[in-house]
Amino acid sequence: MHTYRVTHLKQLEAESIYVLREFAAQFEKPVLLFSGGKDSIVMAWLARKAFWPARMPFPLMHVDTGHNFHETMEYRDKFIADIRAELLVASVQESIDKGRVVEEKGPKASRNGLQTVTLLDGLEEHAFDAALGGGRRDEEKARAKERFFSHRDEFGQWDPKNQRPELWNIFNGRKLHGEHFRVFPLSNWTEMDIWQYIKLENIPLPSLYFAHERECFERDGTLIAKTDFISMLPEEEKSLARRTVRFRTIGDATCTGAVLSSAATLDDIIDEVAAARQTERGNRSDDKRSETAMEDRKKQGYF
Amino acid sequence: MSEERGYLDMDLLRFTTAGSVDDGKSTLIGRLLYDSKNIFEDQLDAVEASSKQRGDEQVNLALLTDGLRAEREQGITIDVAYRYFATPKRKFIIADTPGHIQYTRNMVTGASTANLAIILIDARKGVIEQTCRHAFIASLLRIQHITVCINKMDLVDWDEDTYQKIVQEFKDFASRLESVVEVTFIPISALKGDNVVDKSTHMNWYQGPTLLYHLETVYIGSDANHVDARFPVQWVIRPHSNEYHDFRGFAGRVAGGVFKPGDEVTVLPSGFSTKIKAIHNMGEELQEAFHPQSVTITLEDEIDTSRGDMIVKPNNQPKVEQDIEAMICWFSDSKKLQMRGKYILRHTTKEVKAIVKEVKYKVNINTLHKIEDDLEFGLNDIGRISLRTSSPLFYDSYHRNRQTGSFVLIDEFTNETVAAGMIL
Ligand SMILES: Nc1nc2c(ncn2[C@@H]2O[C@H](COP(=O)(O)OP(=O)(O)O)[C@@H](O)[C@H]2O)c(=O)[nH]1
């Protein structure tokens, strides 16, 4: 007997592609928010597939804090050229220069909090009415109820009462003038699914995800890379050492924690994730700063 | 090598859990996640800490999913929460829905995408009104596999007679439901872990599978419709590039049946026929496509086709009609269903206007009796109505196909999704 079987990764892929096409069809001026992390890389990869052989019918927007690992930027430009997408950059530095936001002071200053303003300004400037995000429901408890199509009011805010039930594969993206949607095609993926799919599809990733040697210091229980953008407190300086590390999420260089790891290949990483005793967020301290690292910006209205 | 890696060959199973308050639903989900080693240390630490704080004797696994609980205590809107876990055989998506009567809407939502429903029964209470309601909703939404977990067996001395009595009660009730394909009964203790992941040593009289084993092995391969070929066009791909100058692809997700290159097809509503030239998934050309695959189809002849159209087979066409009979569940807490009211109706990739022609009856979901004297539809009401649409829908009965037989109604002014419908 012939059996019709679709593996879990292919089902997730099919679902995400369906959501991406609904997204393109239901909104007038859509955009994909590209953070440079693995989730948004997978999302952009799927968008490439969804509209192939045409180019994807929306641009990518990167909210750039200016505090980047150079590996991230090199990767970004090459990847975007490879998938033949268009890139817009919304710059936090520009928001600072224009006086839209004020740069924090002190050794633990971070631009994370400022990104929301840059993002919302960027959306408004281009009159985008819907934005794709790489959020997954398994990331944290609070996200478990997030919709694929998440409604935002005119101020970009999320009102739990205004969220629409989602049945079967019917999505309701109707909205009043000035309202927005955030759309999450990876809602049903777990961290493990993402890694397995990257392996299955052979998707290139920034080298930061793989084990390498780097000078890091400890801040509030998290390993932070020494970069030009960050100054260390005296006791932090003492903890500075070369270590073999990798990053589980990638974002602003000043607040994305590294983990000690020797996982140098995708298979190693998959094994590491399978054996992991900590959630992705677990390698960050409870400190507010690290909670809001690049991929978790939604807390402040980013997602 | 990667080919040997099991994850490239895993299935996906979506299930819902239903039970009335305190039947042990949170404990069961926590137990499934914990015993299948899908809980992280930091999550467990957090739960241990809050268990201690509450003065619980042992780690309270129910707290792993306490999002809903906290809301319940605070009386905030309760919603469907999705949770994930995996074993080497399958990935699981749980639509966790609170069981109280007010949450019919959420149960319907969670059930709409589920392959299987777990219904919990407290062994001390047996089949109660709420059990019937959960079973009715599962059958209305055409969930083909129901797993009845008779929980808290530890509190009835692991007694087989008690279990058998409940099994019989449930069977008597379920015989009145239409569509359930398969019902499995499992005696468990979510608290102690018996028959959840590990086999119980207290109930040697039970020879069946543990819950996890059942979830891992239940055959779902024939749940989707592989007979009636249906391809709602979602998006038209026209690259306008030199390399793909004449490429005109119809992108969408197969809603039923099987499509192959060379197949004769008809495009609705135009009715023109042609053949499938190729089926693409990006660079890959597929030899066949079926639900739930997302693909891009190219046709031999140029036929004017756009979003909302449907590609089918000439000898097996869906109904093409403007008058629709459906069971609906009303979702809005602020507005009631309006007789002769106009709504926006979304069905597959198509959007039309619809007018309510008649409310036939409502169903008392506890007794399954028809209500014909009170026809006002408010939040959580389920019943039968007739609609007329502004242009024809290409549909099958929900019974035959969940994708082409389902729709939602949207309020024209607020854009709120006010009802879910299943076409008869
Ligand atoms: N003795 C016993 N108690 C249980 C069992 N399952 C759950 N409980 C208890 O029943 C109460 C309600 O369980 P909970 O999981 O919170 O129920 P929910 O409201 O359905 O989520 C809690 O005190 C649990 O510890 C079981 O199998 N045996």
mmCIF file with all atom_site columns, N, CA and C in Angstrom, chain B residues 287-307:
data_model
loop_
_atom_site.group_PDB
_atom_site.id
_atom_site.type_symbol
_atom_site.label_atom_id
_atom_site.label_alt_id
_atom_site.label_comp_id
_atom_site.label_asym_id
_atom_site.label_entity_id
_atom_site.label_seq_id
_atom_site.pdbx_PDB_ins_code
_atom_site.Cartn_x
_atom_site.Cartn_y
_atom_site.Cartn_z
_atom_site.occupancy
_atom_site.B_iso_or_equiv
_atom_site.pdbx_formal_charge
_atom_site.auth_seq_id
_atom_site.auth_comp_id
_atom_site.auth_asym_id
_atom_site.auth_atom_id
_atom_site.pdbx_PDB_model_num
ATOM 1  N N  . GLN B 1 287 ? 7.301  14.239 -7.592  1.00 0.00 ? 287 GLN B N  1
ATOM 2  C CA . GLN B 1 287 ? 6.539  13.291 -8.406  1.00 0.00 ? 287 GLN B CA 1
ATOM 3  C C  . GLN B 1 287 ? 5.092  13.201 -7.968  1.00 0.00 ? 287 GLN B C  1
ATOM 4  N N  . GLU B 1 288 ? 4.814  13.662 -6.753  1.00 0.00 ? 288 GLU B N  1
ATOM 5  C CA . GLU B 1 288 ? 3.426  13.748 -6.307  1.00 0.00 ? 288 GLU B CA 1
ATOM 6  C C  . GLU B 1 288 ? 3.353  14.742 -5.158  1.00 0.00 ? 288 GLU B C  1
ATOM 7  N N  . ALA B 1 289 ? 2.139  15.268 -4.942  1.00 0.00 ? 289 ALA B N  1
ATOM 8  C CA . ALA B 1 289 ? 1.943  16.198 -3.836  1.00 0.00 ? 289 ALA B CA 1
ATOM 9  C C  . ALA B 1 289 ? 0.616  15.878 -3.172  1.00 0.00 ? 289 ALA B C  1
ATOM 10 N N  . PHE B 1 290 ? 0.588  15.938 -1.839  1.00 0.00 ? 290 PHE B N  1
ATOM 11 C CA . PHE B 1 290 ? -0.626 15.622 -1.084  1.00 0.00 ? 290 PHE B CA 1
ATOM 12 C C  . PHE B 1 290 ? -0.628 16.450 0.187   1.00 0.00 ? 290 PHE B C  1
ATOM 13 N N  . HIS B 1 291 ? -1.751 16.421 0.915   1.00 0.00 ? 291 HIS B N  1
ATOM 14 C CA . HIS B 1 291 ? -1.864 17.187 2.149   1.00 0.00 ? 291 HIS B CA 1
ATOM 15 C C  . HIS B 1 291 ? -0.855 16.651 3.165   1.00 0.00 ? 291 HIS B C  1
ATOM 16 N N  . PRO B 1 292 ? -0.167 17.498 3.930   1.00 0.00 ? 292 PRO B N  1
ATOM 17 C CA . PRO B 1 292 ? -0.259 18.952 4.031   1.00 0.00 ? 292 PRO B CA 1
ATOM 18 C C  . PRO B 1 292 ? 0.877  19.675 3.311   1.00 0.00 ? 292 PRO B C  1
ATOM 19 N N  . GLN B 1 293 ? 1.312  19.160 2.166   1.00 0.00 ? 293 GLN B N  1
ATOM 20 C CA . GLN B 1 293 ? 2.461  19.785 1.501   1.00 0.00 ? 293 GLN B CA 1
ATOM 21 C C  . GLN B 1 293 ? 2.130  21.159 0.907   1.00 0.00 ? 293 GLN B C  1
ATOM 22 N N  . SER B 1 294 ? 3.092  22.050 0.981   1.00 0.00 ? 294 SER B N  1
ATOM 23 C CA . SER B 1 294 ? 3.017  23.351 0.309   1.00 0.00 ? 294 SER B CA 1
ATOM 24 C C  . SER B 1 294 ? 3.881  23.266 -0.940  1.00 0.00 ? 294 SER B C  1
ATOM 25 N N  . VAL B 1 295 ? 3.289  23.509 -2.091  1.00 0.00 ? 295 VAL B N  1
ATOM 26 C CA . VAL B 1 295 ? 4.026  23.355 -3.349  1.00 0.00 ? 295 VAL B CA 1
ATOM 27 C C  . VAL B 1 295 ? 3.662  24.469 -4.326  1.00 0.00 ? 295 VAL B C  1
ATOM 28 N N  . THR B 1 296 ? 4.326  24.449 -5.474  1.00 0.00 ? 296 THR B N  1
ATOM 29 C CA . THR B 1 296 ? 3.988  25.368 -6.554  1.00 0.00 ? 296 THR B CA 1
ATOM 30 C C  . THR B 1 296 ? 3.747  24.532 -7.808  1.00 0.00 ? 296 THR B C  1
ATOM 31 N N  . ILE B 1 297 ? 2.563  24.708 -8.390  1.00 0.00 ? 297 ILE B N  1
ATOM 32 C CA . ILE B 1 297 ? 2.170  23.904 -9.547  1.00 0.00 ? 297 ILE B CA 1
ATOM 33 C C  . ILE B 1 297 ? 2.248  24.763 -10.807 1.00 0.00 ? 297 ILE B C  1
ATOM 34 N N  . THR B 1 298 ? 2.841  24.201 -11.865 1.00 0.00 ? 298 THR B N  1
ATOM 35 C CA . THR B 1 298 ? 2.761  24.883 -13.158 1.00 0.00 ? 298 THR B CA 1
ATOM 36 C C  . THR B 1 298 ? 1.869  24.044 -14.077 1.00 0.00 ? 298 THR B C  1
ATOM 37 N N  . LEU B 1 299 ? 1.176  24.738 -14.982 1.00 0.00 ? 299 LEU B N  1
ATOM 38 C CA . LEU B 1 299 ? 0.201  24.081 -15.862 1.00 0.00 ? 299 LEU B CA 1
ATOM 39 C C  . LEU B 1 299 ? 0.679  24.132 -17.312 1.00 0.00 ? 299 LEU B C  1
ATOM 40 N N  . GLU B 1 300 ? 0.200  23.184 -18.116 1.00 0.00 ? 300 GLU B N  1
ATOM 41 C CA . GLU B 1 300 ? 0.584  23.129 -19.532 1.00 0.00 ? 300 GLU B CA 1
ATOM 42 C C  . GLU B 1 300 ? 0.080  24.340 -20.308 1.00 0.00 ? 300 GLU B C  1
ATOM 43 N N  . ASP B 1 301 ? -1.152 24.744 -20.030 1.00 0.00 ? 301 ASP B N  1
ATOM 44 C CA . ASP B 1 301 ? -1.736 25.860 -20.776 1.00 0.00 ? 301 ASP B CA 1
ATOM 45 C C  . ASP B 1 301 ? -1.884 27.065 -19.885 1.00 0.00 ? 301 ASP B C  1
ATOM 46 N N  . GLU B 1 302 ? -1.859 28.208 -20.510 1.00 0.00 ? 302 GLU B N  1
ATOM 47 C CA . GLU B 1 302 ? -2.024 29.423 -19.745 1.00 0.00 ? 302 GLU B CA 1
ATOM 48 C C  . GLU B 1 302 ? -3.512 29.648 -19.452 1.00 0.00 ? 302 GLU B C  1
ATOM 49 N N  . ILE B 1 303 ? -3.882 29.480 -18.196 1.00 0.00 ? 303 ILE B N  1
ATOM 50 C CA . ILE B 1 303 ? -5.282 29.675 -17.809 1.00 0.00 ? 303 ILE B CA 1
ATOM 51 C C  . ILE B 1 303 ? -5.291 30.774 -16.762 1.00 0.00 ? 303 ILE B C  1
ATOM 52 N N  . ASP B 1 304 ? -6.186 31.706 -16.932 1.00 0.00 ? 304 ASP B N  1
ATOM 53 C CA . ASP B 1 304 ? -6.265 32.824 -16.011 1.00 0.00 ? 304 ASP B CA 1
ATOM 54 C C  . ASP B 1 304 ? -6.673 32.310 -14.623 1.00 0.00 ? 304 ASP B C  1
ATOM 55 N N  . THR B 1 305 ? -5.758 32.407 -13.668 1.00 0.00 ? 305 THR B N  1
ATOM 56 C CA . THR B 1 305 ? -5.991 31.826 -12.345 1.00 0.00 ? 305 THR B CA 1
ATOM 57 C C  . THR B 1 305 ? -5.440 32.765 -11.288 1.00 0.00 ? 305 THR B C  1
ATOM 58 N N  . SER B 1 306 ? -6.200 32.945 -10.205 1.00 0.00 ? 306 SER B N  1
ATOM 59 C CA . SER B 1 306 ? -5.683 33.821 -9.153  1.00 0.00 ? 306 SER B CA 1
ATOM 60 C C  . SER B 1 306 ? -6.036 33.279 -7.772  1.00 0.00 ? 306 SER B C  1
ATOM 61 N N  . ARG B 1 307 ? -5.580 33.978 -6.747  1.00 0.00 ? 307 ARG B N  1
ATOM 62 C CA . ARG B 1 307 ? -5.846 33.581 -5.368  1.00 0.00 ? 307 ARG B CA 1
ATOM 63 C C  . ARG B 1 307 ? -7.340 33.387 -5.162  1.00 0.00 ? 307 ARG B C  1
#
